[in-house]
Amino acid sequence: IPLNYLSSNIYKRSNNLFKSLKPLTDYIQELSIQTDINPIAANQSIKILFNLSVMKASFKDMLPLIRKLIFITNDSFDVRKLFVKLNIHLMIRMDQFEKEKQTPSIATTIPQNTTNNNSLTTQEQNRADKALQTATELNTEQRFLAAVEYLKSIEAYPNTQLIKLNEKEFTGQFICSVLLVHIDLHNQVHAKSQFERNSVTGSFSFELESETFKYLYELIEQLTTIQASSDAKLEYILNVCLRLFTTH
């Protein structure tokens, strides 16, 4: 199954496939909690569930996994291949953004018979629109840069660095922080346009269900209780959870 979690059309075409896989995913879910009985199978099951939730673009499926693994710092789950794909997607999005930024906007044509007042109003509107577009571009660029800088700080980007990481580094906390970077970026870049299109049924960073509020609230509560500000990784995770909760 290709990793195209941002494409709603692909998700719709794959929806019946995911429904048919439900008995299998339910069984894998059961295996994932049997850490005492069969730790190897549990570890492999968690990796499968992570991959599947990302491919489904299902925030609802990812959140329970994040909540479960976020404080695990001893056990490791090598989902390196998944993160390589996420990094490639991030590079594609940044490249698209740069190309869009360089594309000149079409100037508004003023009819010959317009009055001076109308002409001035149109020019003022054009200047305002241009200023808003520039501010939006700078804001988006800063978000991409912030995401990349954090991933670099934990050696999860670029892929040349990621593939060198020791398998033991892929703790529950590490993989949750990396996944939340990509979820957070999607939320900041796409949430507003998604809402304006009235497309709020679900996405990579949004799922309007009571369980979503419950899990996010519990995460924020736990992170606040343990004073996440003393740990850079947990502080970043807390800020992401707060932004996601605000969006919802």
PDB file of C-alpha atoms in Angstrom:
ATOM      1  CA  ILE A   1       0.000   0.000   0.000  1.00  0.00           C
ATOM      2  CA  PRO A   2       1.604   3.317  -1.021  1.00  0.00           C
ATOM      3  CA  LEU A   3       2.104   6.050   1.547  1.00  0.00           C
ATOM      4  CA  ASN A   4      -0.116   8.871   0.286  1.00  0.00           C
ATOM      5  CA  TYR A   5      -1.823   9.946   3.486  1.00  0.00           C
ATOM      6  CA  LEU A   6      -2.550  13.500   2.325  1.00  0.00           C
ATOM      7  CA  SER A   7      -4.565  12.456  -0.734  1.00  0.00           C
ATOM      8  CA  SER A   8      -8.239  12.158   0.126  1.00  0.00           C
ATOM      9  CA  ASN A   9      -9.006  10.564  -3.269  1.00  0.00           C
ATOM     10  CA  ILE A  10      -6.564   7.714  -2.655  1.00  0.00           C
ATOM     11  CA  TYR A  11      -8.004   7.243   0.835  1.00  0.00           C
ATOM     12  CA  LYS A  12     -11.555   7.030  -0.571  1.00  0.00           C
ATOM     13  CA  ARG A  13     -10.509   4.474  -3.163  1.00  0.00           C
ATOM     14  CA  SER A  14      -8.772   2.454  -0.440  1.00  0.00           C
ATOM     15  CA  ASN A  15     -11.614   2.691   2.074  1.00  0.00           C
ATOM     16  CA  ASN A  16     -13.139  -0.710   1.228  1.00  0.00           C
ATOM     17  CA  LEU A  17      -9.697  -2.277   1.486  1.00  0.00           C
ATOM     18  CA  PHE A  18      -9.245  -0.921   5.028  1.00  0.00           C
ATOM     19  CA  LYS A  19     -12.727  -2.155   5.978  1.00  0.00           C
ATOM     20  CA  SER A  20     -11.900  -5.644   4.716  1.00  0.00           C
ATOM     21  CA  LEU A  21      -8.682  -5.577   6.782  1.00  0.00           C
ATOM     22  CA  LYS A  22     -10.542  -4.777  10.025  1.00  0.00           C
ATOM     23  CA  PRO A  23     -10.623  -8.380  11.380  1.00  0.00           C
ATOM     24  CA  LEU A  24      -6.865  -8.581  10.804  1.00  0.00           C
ATOM     25  CA  THR A  25      -6.165  -5.175  12.398  1.00  0.00           C
ATOM     26  CA  ASP A  26      -8.346  -6.122  15.398  1.00  0.00           C
ATOM     27  CA  TYR A  27      -6.217  -9.256  15.847  1.00  0.00           C
ATOM     28  CA  ILE A  28      -2.994  -7.219  15.527  1.00  0.00           C
ATOM     29  CA  GLN A  29      -4.417  -4.787  18.100  1.00  0.00           C
ATOM     30  CA  GLU A  30      -4.863  -7.687  20.534  1.00  0.00           C
ATOM     31  CA  LEU A  31      -1.299  -8.885  19.928  1.00  0.00           C
ATOM     32  CA  SER A  32       0.074  -5.376  20.575  1.00  0.00           C
ATOM     33  CA  ILE A  33      -1.062  -5.428  24.206  1.00  0.00           C
ATOM     34  CA  GLN A  34       0.369  -8.883  24.991  1.00  0.00           C
ATOM     35  CA  THR A  35       3.763  -7.495  25.966  1.00  0.00           C
ATOM     36  CA  ASP A  36       4.250 -10.008  28.808  1.00  0.00           C
ATOM     37  CA  ILE A  37       3.092 -13.109  26.904  1.00  0.00           C
ATOM     38  CA  ASN A  38       4.835 -12.463  23.573  1.00  0.00           C
ATOM     39  CA  PRO A  39       6.934  -9.252  23.574  1.00  0.00           C
ATOM     40  CA  ILE A  40       8.364  -9.845  20.069  1.00  0.00           C
ATOM     41  CA  ALA A  41       4.916 -10.197  18.494  1.00  0.00           C
ATOM     42  CA  ALA A  42       3.675  -7.187  20.490  1.00  0.00           C
ATOM     43  CA  ASN A  43       6.575  -5.062  19.222  1.00  0.00           C
ATOM     44  CA  GLN A  44       5.989  -6.099  15.593  1.00  0.00           C
ATOM     45  CA  SER A  45       2.248  -5.478  15.971  1.00  0.00           C
ATOM     46  CA  ILE A  46       2.809  -1.920  17.180  1.00  0.00           C
ATOM     47  CA  LYS A  47       5.014  -1.211  14.136  1.00  0.00           C
ATOM     48  CA  ILE A  48       2.302  -2.572  11.813  1.00  0.00           C
ATOM     49  CA  LEU A  49      -0.390  -0.467  13.518  1.00  0.00           C
ATOM     50  CA  PHE A  50       1.772   2.651  13.206  1.00  0.00           C
ATOM     51  CA  ASN A  51       2.278   2.098   9.477  1.00  0.00           C
ATOM     52  CA  LEU A  52      -1.379   1.324   8.869  1.00  0.00           C
ATOM     53  CA  SER A  53      -2.667   4.364  10.782  1.00  0.00           C
ATOM     54  CA  VAL A  54      -0.406   6.676   8.741  1.00  0.00           C
ATOM     55  CA  MET A  55      -1.439   5.071   5.435  1.00  0.00           C
ATOM     56  CA  LYS A  56      -5.096   5.494   6.425  1.00  0.00           C
ATOM     57  CA  ALA A  57      -4.419   9.164   7.291  1.00  0.00           C
ATOM     58  CA  SER A  58      -6.342   8.431  10.465  1.00  0.00           C
ATOM     59  CA  PHE A  59      -5.608  10.727  13.397  1.00  0.00           C
ATOM     60  CA  LYS A  60      -8.156   8.683  15.348  1.00  0.00           C
ATOM     61  CA  ASP A  61      -6.015   5.544  14.891  1.00  0.00           C
ATOM     62  CA  MET A  62      -2.685   7.276  15.551  1.00  0.00           C
ATOM     63  CA  LEU A  63      -3.651   9.040  18.769  1.00  0.00           C
ATOM     64  CA  PRO A  64      -4.182   5.919  20.969  1.00  0.00           C
ATOM     65  CA  LEU A  65      -0.785   4.610  19.801  1.00  0.00           C
ATOM     66  CA  ILE A  66       0.888   7.926  20.641  1.00  0.00           C
ATOM     67  CA  ARG A  67      -0.814   7.978  24.039  1.00  0.00           C
ATOM     68  CA  LYS A  68       0.350   4.411  24.704  1.00  0.00           C
ATOM     69  CA  LEU A  69       4.005   4.847  23.651  1.00  0.00           C
ATOM     70  CA  ILE A  70       4.839   8.450  24.459  1.00  0.00           C
ATOM     71  CA  PHE A  71       6.434   7.704  27.837  1.00  0.00           C
ATOM     72  CA  ILE A  72       8.238   4.510  26.763  1.00  0.00           C
ATOM     73  CA  THR A  73      11.993   5.203  26.722  1.00  0.00           C
ATOM     74  CA  ASN A  74      13.381   1.664  27.117  1.00  0.00           C
ATOM     75  CA  ASP A  75      11.716  -0.467  24.419  1.00  0.00           C
ATOM     76  CA  SER A  76      12.468   0.360  20.777  1.00  0.00           C
ATOM     77  CA  PHE A  77      10.309   0.056  17.654  1.00  0.00           C
ATOM     78  CA  ASP A  78      12.273   0.432  14.443  1.00  0.00           C
ATOM     79  CA  VAL A  79       9.861   2.235  12.092  1.00  0.00           C
ATOM     80  CA  ARG A  80      12.760   3.752  10.154  1.00  0.00           C
ATOM     81  CA  LYS A  81      11.236   2.948   6.731  1.00  0.00           C
ATOM     82  CA  LEU A  82       8.048   4.798   7.634  1.00  0.00           C
ATOM     83  CA  PHE A  83      10.015   7.883   8.719  1.00  0.00           C
ATOM     84  CA  VAL A  84      12.107   7.796   5.537  1.00  0.00           C
ATOM     85  CA  LYS A  85       8.856   7.985   3.541  1.00  0.00           C
ATOM     86  CA  LEU A  86       7.525  10.801   5.737  1.00  0.00           C
ATOM     87  CA  ASN A  87      10.761  12.752   5.203  1.00  0.00           C
ATOM     88  CA  ILE A  88      10.515  12.266   1.433  1.00  0.00           C
ATOM     89  CA  HIS A  89       6.946  13.566   1.537  1.00  0.00           C
ATOM     90  CA  LEU A  90       8.101  16.553   3.614  1.00  0.00           C
ATOM     91  CA  MET A  91      10.797  17.373   1.023  1.00  0.00           C
ATOM     92  CA  ILE A  92       8.221  17.137  -1.790  1.00  0.00           C
ATOM     93  CA  ARG A  93       5.877  19.519   0.068  1.00  0.00           C
ATOM     94  CA  MET A  94       8.696  22.020   0.697  1.00  0.00           C
ATOM     95  CA  ASP A  95       9.681  21.856  -2.968  1.00  0.00           C
ATOM     96  CA  GLN A  96       6.065  22.449  -4.038  1.00  0.00           C
ATOM     97  CA  PHE A  97       5.822  25.401  -1.661  1.00  0.00           C
ATOM     98  CA  GLU A  98       8.994  26.972  -3.120  1.00  0.00           C
ATOM     99  CA  LYS A  99       7.629  26.590  -6.668  1.00  0.00           C
ATOM    100  CA  GLU A 100       4.272  28.095  -5.671  1.00  0.00           C
ATOM    101  CA  LYS A 101       6.072  30.997  -3.992  1.00  0.00           C
ATOM    102  CA  GLN A 102       8.010  31.755  -7.182  1.00  0.00           C
ATOM    103  CA  THR A 103       4.878  31.699  -9.371  1.00  0.00           C
ATOM    104  CA  PRO A 104       3.817  35.337  -9.960  1.00  0.00           C
ATOM    105  CA  SER A 105       0.272  36.187  -8.940  1.00  0.00           C
ATOM    106  CA  ILE A 106      -2.079  37.484 -11.672  1.00  0.00           C
ATOM    107  CA  ALA A 107      -2.651  41.199 -11.326  1.00  0.00           C
ATOM    108  CA  THR A 108      -6.239  42.471 -11.323  1.00  0.00           C
ATOM    109  CA  THR A 109      -7.137  44.250 -14.591  1.00  0.00           C
ATOM    110  CA  ILE A 110      -8.814  47.645 -14.133  1.00  0.00           C
ATOM    111  CA  PRO A 111     -11.443  48.495 -16.819  1.00  0.00           C
ATOM    112  CA  GLN A 112     -10.802  51.657 -18.879  1.00  0.00           C
ATOM    113  CA  ASN A 113     -14.046  53.370 -17.854  1.00  0.00           C
ATOM    114  CA  THR A 114     -13.621  53.051 -14.068  1.00  0.00           C
ATOM    115  CA  THR A 115     -13.564  56.192 -11.964  1.00  0.00           C
ATOM    116  CA  ASN A 116     -10.450  57.363 -10.112  1.00  0.00           C
ATOM    117  CA  ASN A 117     -12.005  56.338  -6.797  1.00  0.00           C
ATOM    118  CA  ASN A 118     -12.676  52.806  -8.025  1.00  0.00           C
ATOM    119  CA  SER A 119      -9.157  52.621  -9.445  1.00  0.00           C
ATOM    120  CA  LEU A 120      -7.638  53.678  -6.127  1.00  0.00           C
ATOM    121  CA  THR A 121      -9.812  51.191  -4.220  1.00  0.00           C
ATOM    122  CA  THR A 122      -8.743  48.367  -6.543  1.00  0.00           C
ATOM    123  CA  GLN A 123      -5.070  49.304  -6.172  1.00  0.00           C
ATOM    124  CA  GLU A 124      -5.400  49.393  -2.381  1.00  0.00           C
ATOM    125  CA  GLN A 125      -7.120  46.007  -2.424  1.00  0.00           C
ATOM    126  CA  ASN A 126      -4.356  44.585  -4.635  1.00  0.00           C
ATOM    127  CA  ARG A 127      -1.690  45.883  -2.222  1.00  0.00           C
ATOM    128  CA  ALA A 128      -3.571  44.415   0.752  1.00  0.00           C
ATOM    129  CA  ASP A 129      -3.938  41.052  -1.011  1.00  0.00           C
ATOM    130  CA  LYS A 130      -0.227  41.039  -1.900  1.00  0.00           C
ATOM    131  CA  ALA A 131       0.758  41.849   1.696  1.00  0.00           C
ATOM    132  CA  LEU A 132      -1.505  39.064   3.007  1.00  0.00           C
ATOM    133  CA  GLN A 133      -0.057  36.573   0.502  1.00  0.00           C
ATOM    134  CA  THR A 134       3.509  37.505   1.508  1.00  0.00           C
ATOM    135  CA  ALA A 135       2.689  37.176   5.224  1.00  0.00           C
ATOM    136  CA  THR A 136       1.062  33.767   4.612  1.00  0.00           C
ATOM    137  CA  GLU A 137       4.096  32.560   2.649  1.00  0.00           C
ATOM    138  CA  LEU A 138       6.491  33.696   5.396  1.00  0.00           C
ATOM    139  CA  ASN A 139       4.338  32.006   8.040  1.00  0.00           C
ATOM    140  CA  THR A 140       4.255  28.719   6.095  1.00  0.00           C
ATOM    141  CA  GLU A 141       7.996  28.907   5.436  1.00  0.00           C
ATOM    142  CA  GLN A 142       8.686  29.421   9.163  1.00  0.00           C
ATOM    143  CA  ARG A 143       6.561  26.373   9.985  1.00  0.00           C
ATOM    144  CA  PHE A 144       8.493  24.186   7.546  1.00  0.00           C
ATOM    145  CA  LEU A 145      11.807  25.477   8.910  1.00  0.00           C
ATOM    146  CA  ALA A 146      10.750  24.886  12.540  1.00  0.00           C
ATOM    147  CA  ALA A 147       9.712  21.298  11.745  1.00  0.00           C
ATOM    148  CA  VAL A 148      12.957  20.580   9.894  1.00  0.00           C
ATOM    149  CA  GLU A 149      15.099  22.128  12.646  1.00  0.00           C
ATOM    150  CA  TYR A 150      13.452  19.993  15.325  1.00  0.00           C
ATOM    151  CA  LEU A 151      13.828  16.809  13.246  1.00  0.00           C
ATOM    152  CA  LYS A 152      17.506  17.666  12.683  1.00  0.00           C
ATOM    153  CA  SER A 153      18.010  18.240  16.422  1.00  0.00           C
ATOM    154  CA  ILE A 154      16.918  14.650  17.165  1.00  0.00           C
ATOM    155  CA  GLU A 155      18.778  13.263  14.101  1.00  0.00           C
ATOM    156  CA  ALA A 156      15.560  12.217  12.346  1.00  0.00           C
ATOM    157  CA  TYR A 157      16.262  14.388   9.266  1.00  0.00           C
ATOM    158  CA  PRO A 158      17.598  14.289   6.595  1.00  0.00           C
ATOM    159  CA  ASN A 159      17.308  10.632   5.576  1.00  0.00           C
ATOM    160  CA  THR A 160      21.098  10.294   5.294  1.00  0.00           C
ATOM    161  CA  GLN A 161      21.227  10.957   9.037  1.00  0.00           C
ATOM    162  CA  LEU A 162      18.104   8.961   9.897  1.00  0.00           C
ATOM    163  CA  ILE A 163      19.357   5.716   8.325  1.00  0.00           C
ATOM    164  CA  LYS A 164      22.513   5.901  10.473  1.00  0.00           C
ATOM    165  CA  LEU A 165      20.591   6.008  13.753  1.00  0.00           C
ATOM    166  CA  ASN A 166      20.965   3.034  16.046  1.00  0.00           C
ATOM    167  CA  GLU A 167      17.819   0.905  16.300  1.00  0.00           C
ATOM    168  CA  LYS A 168      17.811   1.457  20.081  1.00  0.00           C
ATOM    169  CA  GLU A 169      17.149   5.176  19.500  1.00  0.00           C
ATOM    170  CA  PHE A 170      13.683   4.381  18.151  1.00  0.00           C
ATOM    171  CA  THR A 171      12.001   4.394  21.559  1.00  0.00           C
ATOM    172  CA  GLY A 172       8.275   4.972  21.958  1.00  0.00           C
ATOM    173  CA  GLN A 173       8.924   8.570  22.932  1.00  0.00           C
ATOM    174  CA  PHE A 174      11.218   9.186  19.938  1.00  0.00           C
ATOM    175  CA  ILE A 175       8.817   7.792  17.315  1.00  0.00           C
ATOM    176  CA  CYS A 176       5.870   9.666  18.871  1.00  0.00           C
ATOM    177  CA  SER A 177       7.757  12.977  18.751  1.00  0.00           C
ATOM    178  CA  VAL A 178       8.729  12.437  15.087  1.00  0.00           C
ATOM    179  CA  LEU A 179       5.195  11.465  14.064  1.00  0.00           C
ATOM    180  CA  LEU A 180       3.763  14.468  15.921  1.00  0.00           C
ATOM    181  CA  VAL A 181       6.085  16.805  13.973  1.00  0.00           C
ATOM    182  CA  HIS A 182       4.469  15.670  10.710  1.00  0.00           C
ATOM    183  CA  ILE A 183       0.952  15.746  12.202  1.00  0.00           C
ATOM    184  CA  ASP A 184       1.561  19.243  13.607  1.00  0.00           C
ATOM    185  CA  LEU A 185       2.884  20.549  10.294  1.00  0.00           C
ATOM    186  CA  HIS A 186      -0.165  19.172   8.471  1.00  0.00           C
ATOM    187  CA  ASN A 187      -2.391  20.806  11.087  1.00  0.00           C
ATOM    188  CA  GLN A 188      -0.729  24.229  10.797  1.00  0.00           C
ATOM    189  CA  VAL A 189      -0.555  24.262   6.992  1.00  0.00           C
ATOM    190  CA  HIS A 190      -3.908  22.633   6.108  1.00  0.00           C
ATOM    191  CA  ALA A 191      -6.347  23.077   9.043  1.00  0.00           C
ATOM    192  CA  LYS A 192      -7.725  26.484   7.972  1.00  0.00           C
ATOM    193  CA  SER A 193      -8.251  25.555   4.307  1.00  0.00           C
ATOM    194  CA  GLN A 194      -9.736  22.207   5.337  1.00  0.00           C
ATOM    195  CA  PHE A 195     -12.265  23.968   7.578  1.00  0.00           C
ATOM    196  CA  GLU A 196     -13.117  26.546   4.867  1.00  0.00           C
ATOM    197  CA  ARG A 197     -13.806  23.704   2.393  1.00  0.00           C
ATOM    198  CA  ASN A 198     -16.119  22.187   5.016  1.00  0.00           C
ATOM    199  CA  SER A 199     -13.972  19.064   4.936  1.00  0.00           C
ATOM    200  CA  VAL A 200     -13.827  18.253   8.652  1.00  0.00           C
ATOM    201  CA  THR A 201     -14.751  14.569   8.560  1.00  0.00           C
ATOM    202  CA  GLY A 202     -11.187  13.490   9.301  1.00  0.00           C
ATOM    203  CA  SER A 203      -7.603  13.835   8.175  1.00  0.00           C
ATOM    204  CA  PHE A 204      -4.000  13.205   9.108  1.00  0.00           C
ATOM    205  CA  SER A 205      -4.279  15.787  11.914  1.00  0.00           C
ATOM    206  CA  PHE A 206      -8.009  16.075  12.602  1.00  0.00           C
ATOM    207  CA  GLU A 207     -10.779  13.765  13.815  1.00  0.00           C
ATOM    208  CA  LEU A 208     -13.883  15.265  15.373  1.00  0.00           C
ATOM    209  CA  GLU A 209     -14.756  12.564  17.897  1.00  0.00           C
ATOM    210  CA  SER A 210     -15.119  12.481  21.670  1.00  0.00           C
ATOM    211  CA  GLU A 211     -12.221  10.014  21.974  1.00  0.00           C
ATOM    212  CA  THR A 212      -9.912  12.537  20.258  1.00  0.00           C
ATOM    213  CA  PHE A 213     -10.646  15.179  22.908  1.00  0.00           C
ATOM    214  CA  LYS A 214     -10.259  12.588  25.659  1.00  0.00           C
ATOM    215  CA  TYR A 215      -6.853  11.337  24.463  1.00  0.00           C
ATOM    216  CA  LEU A 216      -5.481  14.832  23.775  1.00  0.00           C
ATOM    217  CA  TYR A 217      -6.683  16.115  27.151  1.00  0.00           C
ATOM    218  CA  GLU A 218      -5.131  13.160  28.988  1.00  0.00           C
ATOM    219  CA  LEU A 219      -1.828  13.637  27.130  1.00  0.00           C
ATOM    220  CA  ILE A 220      -1.724  17.349  27.990  1.00  0.00           C
ATOM    221  CA  GLU A 221      -2.606  16.569  31.604  1.00  0.00           C
ATOM    222  CA  GLN A 222       0.176  13.960  31.917  1.00  0.00           C
ATOM    223  CA  LEU A 223       2.766  16.157  30.196  1.00  0.00           C
ATOM    224  CA  THR A 224       1.882  19.104  32.430  1.00  0.00           C
ATOM    225  CA  THR A 225       2.038  16.963  35.576  1.00  0.00           C
ATOM    226  CA  ILE A 226       5.558  15.705  34.826  1.00  0.00           C
ATOM    227  CA  GLN A 227       6.775  19.232  33.980  1.00  0.00           C
ATOM    228  CA  ALA A 228       7.587  18.661  30.307  1.00  0.00           C
ATOM    229  CA  SER A 229       9.521  21.959  30.170  1.00  0.00           C
ATOM    230  CA  SER A 230      12.492  20.147  31.757  1.00  0.00           C
ATOM    231  CA  ASP A 231      12.798  17.887  28.681  1.00  0.00           C
ATOM    232  CA  ALA A 232      13.078  19.431  25.173  1.00  0.00           C
ATOM    233  CA  LYS A 233      11.396  16.454  23.472  1.00  0.00           C
ATOM    234  CA  LEU A 234       8.434  16.363  25.865  1.00  0.00           C
ATOM    235  CA  GLU A 235       8.105  20.160  25.750  1.00  0.00           C
ATOM    236  CA  TYR A 236       7.836  20.013  21.946  1.00  0.00           C
ATOM    237  CA  ILE A 237       5.234  17.220  22.218  1.00  0.00           C
ATOM    238  CA  LEU A 238       3.219  19.257  24.749  1.00  0.00           C
ATOM    239  CA  ASN A 239       3.169  22.315  22.461  1.00  0.00           C
ATOM    240  CA  VAL A 240       2.010  20.162  19.532  1.00  0.00           C
ATOM    241  CA  CYS A 241      -0.772  18.580  21.620  1.00  0.00           C
ATOM    242  CA  LEU A 242      -1.932  22.038  22.727  1.00  0.00           C
ATOM    243  CA  ARG A 243      -2.084  23.248  19.111  1.00  0.00           C
ATOM    244  CA  LEU A 244      -4.017  20.136  18.030  1.00  0.00           C
ATOM    245  CA  PHE A 245      -6.427  20.501  20.942  1.00  0.00           C
ATOM    246  CA  THR A 246      -6.972  24.189  20.047  1.00  0.00           C
ATOM    247  CA  THR A 247      -7.706  23.258  16.420  1.00  0.00           C
ATOM    248  CA  HIS A 248     -10.274  20.663  17.481  1.00  0.00           C
TER     249      HIS A 248
END
